[in-house]
PDB file of C-alpha atoms in Angstrom:
ATOM      1  CA  UNK A   1      97.906  83.458  34.241  1.00 35.00           C
ATOM      2  CA  UNK A   2      98.765  85.482  37.310  1.00 41.00           C
ATOM      3  CA  UNK A   3      99.485  83.362  40.405  1.00 35.00           C
ATOM      4  CA  UNK A   4      97.455  84.170  43.401  1.00 36.00           C
ATOM      5  CA  UNK A   5      98.816  86.626  45.913  1.00 46.00           C
ATOM      6  CA  UNK A   6     100.354  84.835  48.885  1.00 44.00           C
ATOM      7  CA  UNK A   7      98.821  86.190  52.164  1.00 71.00           C
ATOM      8  CA  UNK A   8     101.054  87.946  54.478  1.00 80.00           C
ATOM      9  CA  UNK A   9     101.575  86.204  57.858  1.00 85.00           C
ATOM     10  CA  UNK A  10      99.381  87.911  60.676  1.00 89.00           C
ATOM     11  CA  UNK A  11     101.132  88.533  64.033  1.00 92.00           C
ATOM     12  CA  UNK A  12      99.649  90.327  66.957  1.00 91.00           C
ATOM     13  CA  UNK A  13     101.754  92.345  69.131  1.00 93.00           C
ATOM     14  CA  UNK A  14     100.338  92.539  72.818  1.00 89.00           C
ATOM     15  CA  UNK A  15     102.937  94.764  74.210  1.00 91.00           C
ATOM     16  CA  UNK A  16     102.377  97.902  76.094  1.00 89.00           C
ATOM     17  CA  UNK A  17     103.276 101.337  74.455  1.00 91.00           C
ATOM     18  CA  UNK A  18     102.877 103.293  77.814  1.00 88.00           C
ATOM     19  CA  UNK A  19     106.213 102.237  79.305  1.00 90.00           C
ATOM     20  CA  UNK A  20     109.809 102.837  78.031  1.00 93.00           C
ATOM     21  CA  UNK A  21     110.381  98.862  78.382  1.00 94.00           C
ATOM     22  CA  UNK A  22     107.486  98.072  76.209  1.00 93.00           C
ATOM     23  CA  UNK A  23     108.435 100.521  73.606  1.00 95.00           C
ATOM     24  CA  UNK A  24     112.035  99.273  73.454  1.00 96.00           C
ATOM     25  CA  UNK A  25     110.704  95.546  73.108  1.00 96.00           C
ATOM     26  CA  UNK A  26     108.720  96.861  70.204  1.00 96.00           C
ATOM     27  CA  UNK A  27     111.626  98.489  68.661  1.00 97.00           C
ATOM     28  CA  UNK A  28     113.501  95.094  68.736  1.00 97.00           C
ATOM     29  CA  UNK A  29     110.520  93.267  67.247  1.00 95.00           C
ATOM     30  CA  UNK A  30     110.592  95.921  64.433  1.00 94.00           C
ATOM     31  CA  UNK A  31     114.288  95.561  63.808  1.00 95.00           C
ATOM     32  CA  UNK A  32     113.993  92.066  63.497  1.00 95.00           C
ATOM     33  CA  UNK A  33     110.929  92.169  61.197  1.00 91.00           C
ATOM     34  CA  UNK A  34     112.661  94.454  58.857  1.00 91.00           C
ATOM     35  CA  UNK A  35     114.944  91.625  57.869  1.00 90.00           C
ATOM     36  CA  UNK A  36     112.016  89.463  57.110  1.00 84.00           C
ATOM     37  CA  UNK A  37     109.181  88.855  54.767  1.00 77.00           C
ATOM     38  CA  UNK A  38     106.409  91.552  54.708  1.00 78.00           C
ATOM     39  CA  UNK A  39     103.812  90.525  57.283  1.00 80.00           C
ATOM     40  CA  UNK A  40     100.524  92.029  58.657  1.00 87.00           C
ATOM     41  CA  UNK A  41     100.937  93.309  62.338  1.00 90.00           C
ATOM     42  CA  UNK A  42      98.275  94.371  64.907  1.00 90.00           C
ATOM     43  CA  UNK A  43      99.471  96.799  67.376  1.00 90.00           C
ATOM     44  CA  UNK A  44      97.468  99.360  69.408  1.00 84.00           C
ATOM     45  CA  UNK A  45      98.284 101.879  72.326  1.00 86.00           C
ATOM     46  CA  UNK A  46      98.037 100.059  75.373  1.00 83.00           C
ATOM     47  CA  UNK A  47      99.252  99.835  78.957  1.00 82.00           C
ATOM     48  CA  UNK A  48     100.459  96.563  80.782  1.00 77.00           C
ATOM     49  CA  UNK A  49      97.041  96.078  82.357  1.00 74.00           C
ATOM     50  CA  UNK A  50      95.068  96.519  79.282  1.00 77.00           C
ATOM     51  CA  UNK A  51      93.051  93.214  78.473  1.00 78.00           C
ATOM     52  CA  UNK A  52      93.746  91.733  75.071  1.00 79.00           C
ATOM     53  CA  UNK A  53      90.764  92.522  72.478  1.00 81.00           C
ATOM     54  CA  UNK A  54      88.199  89.790  72.935  1.00 81.00           C
ATOM     55  CA  UNK A  55      88.372  88.903  69.133  1.00 84.00           C
ATOM     56  CA  UNK A  56      91.874  87.422  69.735  1.00 80.00           C
ATOM     57  CA  UNK A  57      89.979  84.303  71.415  1.00 78.00           C
ATOM     58  CA  UNK A  58      88.663  83.536  67.792  1.00 82.00           C
ATOM     59  CA  UNK A  59      91.570  84.849  65.833  1.00 85.00           C
ATOM     60  CA  UNK A  60      93.033  82.751  62.924  1.00 84.00           C
ATOM     61  CA  UNK A  61      96.381  84.435  62.986  1.00 87.00           C
ATOM     62  CA  UNK A  62      99.944  83.189  62.738  1.00 89.00           C
ATOM     63  CA  UNK A  63     101.487  84.143  66.002  1.00 90.00           C
ATOM     64  CA  UNK A  64     101.380  86.316  69.031  1.00 89.00           C
ATOM     65  CA  UNK A  65     104.173  88.226  71.084  1.00 91.00           C
ATOM     66  CA  UNK A  66     102.564  89.242  74.315  1.00 87.00           C
ATOM     67  CA  UNK A  67     103.292  90.892  77.536  1.00 85.00           C
ATOM     68  CA  UNK A  68      99.762  90.956  78.763  1.00 72.00           C
ATOM     69  CA  UNK A  69      98.187  87.578  77.934  1.00 62.00           C
ATOM     70  CA  UNK A  70      94.937  86.369  79.754  1.00 67.00           C
ATOM     71  CA  UNK A  71      94.311  82.780  80.324  1.00 70.00           C
ATOM     72  CA  UNK A  72      91.582  82.853  78.012  1.00 71.00           C
ATOM     73  CA  UNK A  73      93.681  84.096  75.285  1.00 69.00           C
ATOM     74  CA  UNK A  74      96.369  81.684  75.901  1.00 71.00           C
ATOM     75  CA  UNK A  75      93.916  78.839  75.930  1.00 71.00           C
ATOM     76  CA  UNK A  76      92.356  79.829  72.686  1.00 72.00           C
ATOM     77  CA  UNK A  77      95.641  80.240  70.955  1.00 74.00           C
ATOM     78  CA  UNK A  78      96.781  76.793  72.248  1.00 73.00           C
ATOM     79  CA  UNK A  79      93.554  75.203  71.035  1.00 75.00           C
ATOM     80  CA  UNK A  80      94.343  76.513  67.465  1.00 76.00           C
ATOM     81  CA  UNK A  81      97.869  75.832  67.786  1.00 82.00           C
ATOM     82  CA  UNK A  82      98.889  79.563  67.279  1.00 85.00           C
ATOM     83  CA  UNK A  83     102.434  80.198  68.220  1.00 88.00           C
ATOM     84  CA  UNK A  84     102.796  82.379  71.438  1.00 87.00           C
ATOM     85  CA  UNK A  85     106.068  83.835  72.839  1.00 90.00           C
ATOM     86  CA  UNK A  86     105.509  85.325  76.365  1.00 87.00           C
ATOM     87  CA  UNK A  87     107.453  88.204  77.666  1.00 88.00           C
ATOM     88  CA  UNK A  88     106.021  88.128  81.184  1.00 80.00           C
ATOM     89  CA  UNK A  89     105.937  85.575  84.140  1.00 73.00           C
ATOM     90  CA  UNK A  90     103.547  83.153  83.065  1.00 58.00           C
ATOM     91  CA  UNK A  91     105.635  79.817  83.917  1.00 48.00           C
ATOM     92  CA  UNK A  92     102.196  78.028  84.043  1.00 53.00           C
ATOM     93  CA  UNK A  93     102.014  78.674  80.022  1.00 53.00           C
ATOM     94  CA  UNK A  94     103.664  75.883  78.276  1.00 56.00           C
ATOM     95  CA  UNK A  95     105.122  78.564  75.563  1.00 66.00           C
ATOM     96  CA  UNK A  96     108.075  80.105  74.569  1.00 77.00           C
ATOM     97  CA  UNK A  97     109.373  82.712  77.021  1.00 82.00           C
ATOM     98  CA  UNK A  98     111.724  85.705  76.434  1.00 91.00           C
ATOM     99  CA  UNK A  99     112.619  88.424  79.059  1.00 90.00           C
ATOM    100  CA  UNK A 100     115.539  90.265  80.518  1.00 94.00           C
ATOM    101  CA  UNK A 101     118.094  88.554  82.724  1.00 95.00           C
ATOM    102  CA  UNK A 102     116.895  89.691  86.063  1.00 96.00           C
ATOM    103  CA  UNK A 103     119.624  87.910  87.927  1.00 97.00           C
ATOM    104  CA  UNK A 104     122.352  89.782  85.989  1.00 97.00           C
ATOM    105  CA  UNK A 105     120.575  93.070  86.416  1.00 98.00           C
ATOM    106  CA  UNK A 106     120.560  92.711  90.329  1.00 98.00           C
ATOM    107  CA  UNK A 107     124.221  91.514  90.264  1.00 98.00           C
ATOM    108  CA  UNK A 108     125.117  94.595  88.295  1.00 97.00           C
ATOM    109  CA  UNK A 109     123.405  96.768  90.547  1.00 98.00           C
ATOM    110  CA  UNK A 110     125.230  95.208  93.659  1.00 98.00           C
ATOM    111  CA  UNK A 111     128.573  95.599  91.948  1.00 98.00           C
ATOM    112  CA  UNK A 112     127.871  99.104  91.011  1.00 97.00           C
ATOM    113  CA  UNK A 113     127.225 100.193  94.741  1.00 98.00           C
ATOM    114  CA  UNK A 114     129.884  98.031  96.128  1.00 97.00           C
ATOM    115  CA  UNK A 115     132.299  99.809  93.754  1.00 97.00           C
ATOM    116  CA  UNK A 116     131.370 103.145  95.126  1.00 96.00           C
ATOM    117  CA  UNK A 117     132.266 102.103  98.783  1.00 96.00           C
ATOM    118  CA  UNK A 118     129.052 101.568 100.353  1.00 97.00           C
ATOM    119  CA  UNK A 119     129.066  99.409 103.403  1.00 96.00           C
ATOM    120  CA  UNK A 120     125.297  99.269 104.060  1.00 97.00           C
ATOM    121  CA  UNK A 121     122.641  98.047 101.388  1.00 98.00           C
ATOM    122  CA  UNK A 122     118.986  97.734 100.723  1.00 98.00           C
ATOM    123  CA  UNK A 123     116.346  96.655  98.205  1.00 98.00           C
ATOM    124  CA  UNK A 124     113.072  98.323  97.639  1.00 98.00           C
ATOM    125  CA  UNK A 125     110.726  96.359  95.424  1.00 97.00           C
ATOM    126  CA  UNK A 126     107.116  95.061  94.645  1.00 95.00           C
ATOM    127  CA  UNK A 127     105.368  92.303  96.253  1.00 93.00           C
ATOM    128  CA  UNK A 128     103.921  89.316  94.064  1.00 87.00           C
ATOM    129  CA  UNK A 129     106.248  90.329  90.965  1.00 89.00           C
ATOM    130  CA  UNK A 130     108.405  87.311  90.200  1.00 90.00           C
ATOM    131  CA  UNK A 131     110.785  89.817  88.134  1.00 93.00           C
ATOM    132  CA  UNK A 132     111.215  91.969  91.305  1.00 96.00           C
ATOM    133  CA  UNK A 133     112.003  88.807  93.405  1.00 96.00           C
ATOM    134  CA  UNK A 134     114.601  87.857  91.114  1.00 97.00           C
ATOM    135  CA  UNK A 135     116.323  91.023  91.158  1.00 98.00           C
ATOM    136  CA  UNK A 136     116.153  91.264  94.910  1.00 98.00           C
ATOM    137  CA  UNK A 137     117.452  87.656  95.340  1.00 98.00           C
ATOM    138  CA  UNK A 138     120.440  88.269  92.927  1.00 98.00           C
ATOM    139  CA  UNK A 139     121.102  91.825  94.456  1.00 98.00           C
ATOM    140  CA  UNK A 140     121.222  90.224  98.103  1.00 98.00           C
ATOM    141  CA  UNK A 141     123.118  87.020  96.866  1.00 98.00           C
ATOM    142  CA  UNK A 142     125.800  89.262  95.252  1.00 98.00           C
ATOM    143  CA  UNK A 143     126.338  91.432  98.471  1.00 98.00           C
ATOM    144  CA  UNK A 144     126.301  88.321 100.710  1.00 97.00           C
ATOM    145  CA  UNK A 145     128.989  86.817  98.851  1.00 97.00           C
ATOM    146  CA  UNK A 146     131.274  89.532  99.488  1.00 95.00           C
ATOM    147  CA  UNK A 147     130.587  89.344 103.275  1.00 96.00           C
ATOM    148  CA  UNK A 148     127.726  92.155 103.462  1.00 95.00           C
ATOM    149  CA  UNK A 149     124.380  92.492 104.507  1.00 94.00           C
ATOM    150  CA  UNK A 150     121.113  93.790 102.890  1.00 97.00           C
ATOM    151  CA  UNK A 151     117.694  94.939 104.076  1.00 98.00           C
ATOM    152  CA  UNK A 152     114.539  94.849 101.947  1.00 98.00           C
ATOM    153  CA  UNK A 153     111.138  96.473 101.640  1.00 98.00           C
ATOM    154  CA  UNK A 154     108.341  95.396  99.356  1.00 96.00           C
ATOM    155  CA  UNK A 155     104.683  96.363  98.872  1.00 93.00           C
ATOM    156  CA  UNK A 156     102.152  95.633  96.395  1.00 89.00           C
ATOM    157  CA  UNK A 157     102.305  97.233  92.756  1.00 81.00           C
ATOM    158  CA  UNK A 158      99.628  98.047  90.208  1.00 64.00           C
ATOM    159  CA  UNK A 159      97.447 100.385  91.598  1.00 59.00           C
ATOM    160  CA  UNK A 160      98.805 100.321  94.930  1.00 59.00           C
ATOM    161  CA  UNK A 161      96.629  98.085  97.246  1.00 62.00           C
ATOM    162  CA  UNK A 162      96.671 100.873 100.077  1.00 72.00           C
ATOM    163  CA  UNK A 163      96.600 104.703  99.518  1.00 83.00           C
ATOM    164  CA  UNK A 164      99.815 106.230  98.138  1.00 84.00           C
ATOM    165  CA  UNK A 165     100.326 108.321 101.389  1.00 89.00           C
ATOM    166  CA  UNK A 166     100.365 105.055 103.422  1.00 91.00           C
ATOM    167  CA  UNK A 167     102.785 103.497 101.119  1.00 92.00           C
ATOM    168  CA  UNK A 168     104.965 106.648 101.230  1.00 94.00           C
ATOM    169  CA  UNK A 169     104.666 106.655 104.896  1.00 95.00           C
ATOM    170  CA  UNK A 170     105.908 102.833 105.008  1.00 95.00           C
ATOM    171  CA  UNK A 171     108.912 103.557 102.938  1.00 97.00           C
ATOM    172  CA  UNK A 172     109.823 106.713 105.185  1.00 98.00           C
ATOM    173  CA  UNK A 173     109.814 104.583 108.214  1.00 98.00           C
ATOM    174  CA  UNK A 174     111.822 101.802 106.461  1.00 98.00           C
ATOM    175  CA  UNK A 175     114.355 104.589 105.105  1.00 98.00           C
ATOM    176  CA  UNK A 176     114.774 105.961 108.661  1.00 98.00           C
ATOM    177  CA  UNK A 177     115.686 102.614 110.230  1.00 98.00           C
ATOM    178  CA  UNK A 178     118.337 101.929 107.676  1.00 98.00           C
ATOM    179  CA  UNK A 179     122.053 102.566 108.788  1.00 97.00           C
ATOM    180  CA  UNK A 180     123.712 105.419 106.643  1.00 97.00           C
ATOM    181  CA  UNK A 181     125.153 105.943 104.216  1.00 97.00           C
ATOM    182  CA  UNK A 182     123.229 103.194 102.193  1.00 98.00           C
ATOM    183  CA  UNK A 183     123.088 101.893  98.762  1.00 98.00           C
ATOM    184  CA  UNK A 184     119.763 101.116  97.706  1.00 98.00           C
ATOM    185  CA  UNK A 185     118.836  99.099  94.552  1.00 98.00           C
ATOM    186  CA  UNK A 186     115.074  99.427  93.475  1.00 98.00           C
ATOM    187  CA  UNK A 187     113.274  96.778  91.370  1.00 98.00           C
ATOM    188  CA  UNK A 188     112.598  99.525  88.400  1.00 97.00           C
ATOM    189  CA  UNK A 189     112.716 103.359  87.865  1.00 97.00           C
ATOM    190  CA  UNK A 190     109.313 103.772  89.060  1.00 94.00           C
ATOM    191  CA  UNK A 191     110.135 102.327  92.540  1.00 96.00           C
ATOM    192  CA  UNK A 192     113.175 104.354  92.378  1.00 97.00           C
ATOM    193  CA  UNK A 193     111.362 107.570  91.979  1.00 96.00           C
ATOM    194  CA  UNK A 194     109.157 106.393  95.095  1.00 96.00           C
ATOM    195  CA  UNK A 195     112.261 106.017  97.294  1.00 97.00           C
ATOM    196  CA  UNK A 196     113.752 109.370  96.078  1.00 97.00           C
ATOM    197  CA  UNK A 197     110.573 111.423  96.816  1.00 96.00           C
ATOM    198  CA  UNK A 198     110.638 110.054 100.402  1.00 97.00           C
ATOM    199  CA  UNK A 199     114.310 110.886 100.492  1.00 97.00           C
ATOM    200  CA  UNK A 200     113.261 114.546  99.662  1.00 96.00           C
ATOM    201  CA  UNK A 201     110.672 114.699 102.296  1.00 96.00           C
ATOM    202  CA  UNK A 202     113.097 113.506 104.732  1.00 97.00           C
ATOM    203  CA  UNK A 203     116.093 115.708 103.664  1.00 97.00           C
ATOM    204  CA  UNK A 204     118.252 112.900 103.290  1.00 97.00           C
ATOM    205  CA  UNK A 205     121.143 113.885 101.018  1.00 97.00           C
ATOM    206  CA  UNK A 206     121.516 111.953  97.862  1.00 97.00           C
ATOM    207  CA  UNK A 207     123.946 110.307  97.101  1.00 96.00           C
ATOM    208  CA  UNK A 208     126.044 111.036 100.161  1.00 96.00           C
ATOM    209  CA  UNK A 209     123.371 109.490 102.880  1.00 97.00           C
ATOM    210  CA  UNK A 210     121.230 107.481 100.460  1.00 98.00           C
ATOM    211  CA  UNK A 211     122.246 106.348  96.767  1.00 98.00           C
ATOM    212  CA  UNK A 212     119.486 104.710  94.646  1.00 98.00           C
ATOM    213  CA  UNK A 213     119.814 102.708  91.571  1.00 98.00           C
ATOM    214  CA  UNK A 214     116.722 101.707  89.436  1.00 98.00           C
ATOM    215  CA  UNK A 215     116.157  99.618  86.314  1.00 98.00           C
ATOM    216  CA  UNK A 216     114.739 100.486  82.853  1.00 96.00           C
ATOM    217  CA  UNK A 217     116.422 103.843  82.061  1.00 95.00           C
ATOM    218  CA  UNK A 218     113.413 105.401  81.787  1.00 95.00           C
ATOM    219  CA  UNK A 219     114.612 108.984  80.963  1.00 94.00           C
ATOM    220  CA  UNK A 220     111.229 110.897  82.046  1.00 93.00           C
ATOM    221  CA  UNK A 221     111.246 109.215  85.127  1.00 93.00           C
ATOM    222  CA  UNK A 222     114.885 109.335  85.924  1.00 96.00           C
ATOM    223  CA  UNK A 223     114.847 113.281  85.177  1.00 95.00           C
ATOM    224  CA  UNK A 224     111.703 113.816  87.405  1.00 93.00           C
ATOM    225  CA  UNK A 225     113.865 112.621  90.307  1.00 95.00           C
ATOM    226  CA  UNK A 226     115.973 115.221  92.121  1.00 91.00           C
ATOM    227  CA  UNK A 227     118.881 114.380  91.732  1.00 94.00           C
ATOM    228  CA  UNK A 228     118.298 112.309  88.723  1.00 96.00           C
ATOM    229  CA  UNK A 229     118.056 108.550  89.106  1.00 97.00           C
ATOM    230  CA  UNK A 230     120.849 106.280  88.042  1.00 96.00           C
ATOM    231  CA  UNK A 231     119.345 103.148  86.321  1.00 97.00           C
ATOM    232  CA  UNK A 232     120.427  99.833  84.713  1.00 97.00           C
ATOM    233  CA  UNK A 233     119.639  99.384  81.351  1.00 95.00           C
ATOM    234  CA  UNK A 234     117.777  95.973  80.746  1.00 95.00           C
ATOM    235  CA  UNK A 235     118.224  95.876  76.902  1.00 94.00           C
ATOM    236  CA  UNK A 236     114.651  95.392  76.297  1.00 96.00           C
ATOM    237  CA  UNK A 237     115.112  95.999  72.441  1.00 97.00           C
ATOM    238  CA  UNK A 238     117.084  92.555  72.419  1.00 96.00           C
ATOM    239  CA  UNK A 239     114.332  90.942  74.177  1.00 96.00           C
ATOM    240  CA  UNK A 240     112.058  92.256  71.445  1.00 96.00           C
ATOM    241  CA  UNK A 241     114.292  90.989  68.855  1.00 97.00           C
ATOM    242  CA  UNK A 242     114.760  87.528  70.197  1.00 96.00           C
ATOM    243  CA  UNK A 243     111.059  87.345  70.928  1.00 95.00           C
ATOM    244  CA  UNK A 244     110.318  88.050  67.034  1.00 95.00           C
ATOM    245  CA  UNK A 245     113.171  85.582  66.073  1.00 94.00           C
ATOM    246  CA  UNK A 246     111.707  82.952  68.217  1.00 93.00           C
ATOM    247  CA  UNK A 247     108.176  83.510  66.821  1.00 92.00           C
ATOM    248  CA  UNK A 248     109.390  83.112  63.068  1.00 89.00           C
ATOM    249  CA  UNK A 249     111.081  79.594  63.874  1.00 81.00           C
TER     250      UNK A 249
END
């Protein structure tokens, strides 16, 4: 008599495919899963703002790894005791969290610019984003520990709250106010592209007058910049691997 086939564990991956960081996270998840028993995985093309599918609210799966959870999805998972590993800043959720070491990223950027002899420093990030704030705090702290000072500029991300031209004008006024030469750390490569675009408009020489370093090592974004943007690699693949490992416990 044949034994009934054991059903595969069902795992939902709510991770964006539209960014390099998200794809690297997925690569790490895949690397871990190849070391484990076969499982059924739900994955769709999505960006960071795409809402999870409504059917997840009634899903009877075995685990979720998410960078785009909603309160409704988390509440539903908690009610049914489905394990969730969060990769975003949802400190109010009593679930496992795995993310890049933002403090270390900020420190690395500061040391990179200091080693290149800069005496003036600045940070450009996004308002209301905890990961950006952590990177800013670590960057400024490292600079100040070495006796330096650091300026900062932040404005909202995600479909900018004000028109693109207004944000660029604000960055332009900020850049012109900075002492030169200046080493600037931007919270990610997208923000780095914003800054370098304004440098081009202002005809500021890069890296002689302004040096810019981003985060994520998004090759396409970095190469769009002139000159190409330098970037800190956050090792998102390790984040994905650790998240999958945590979920399997």
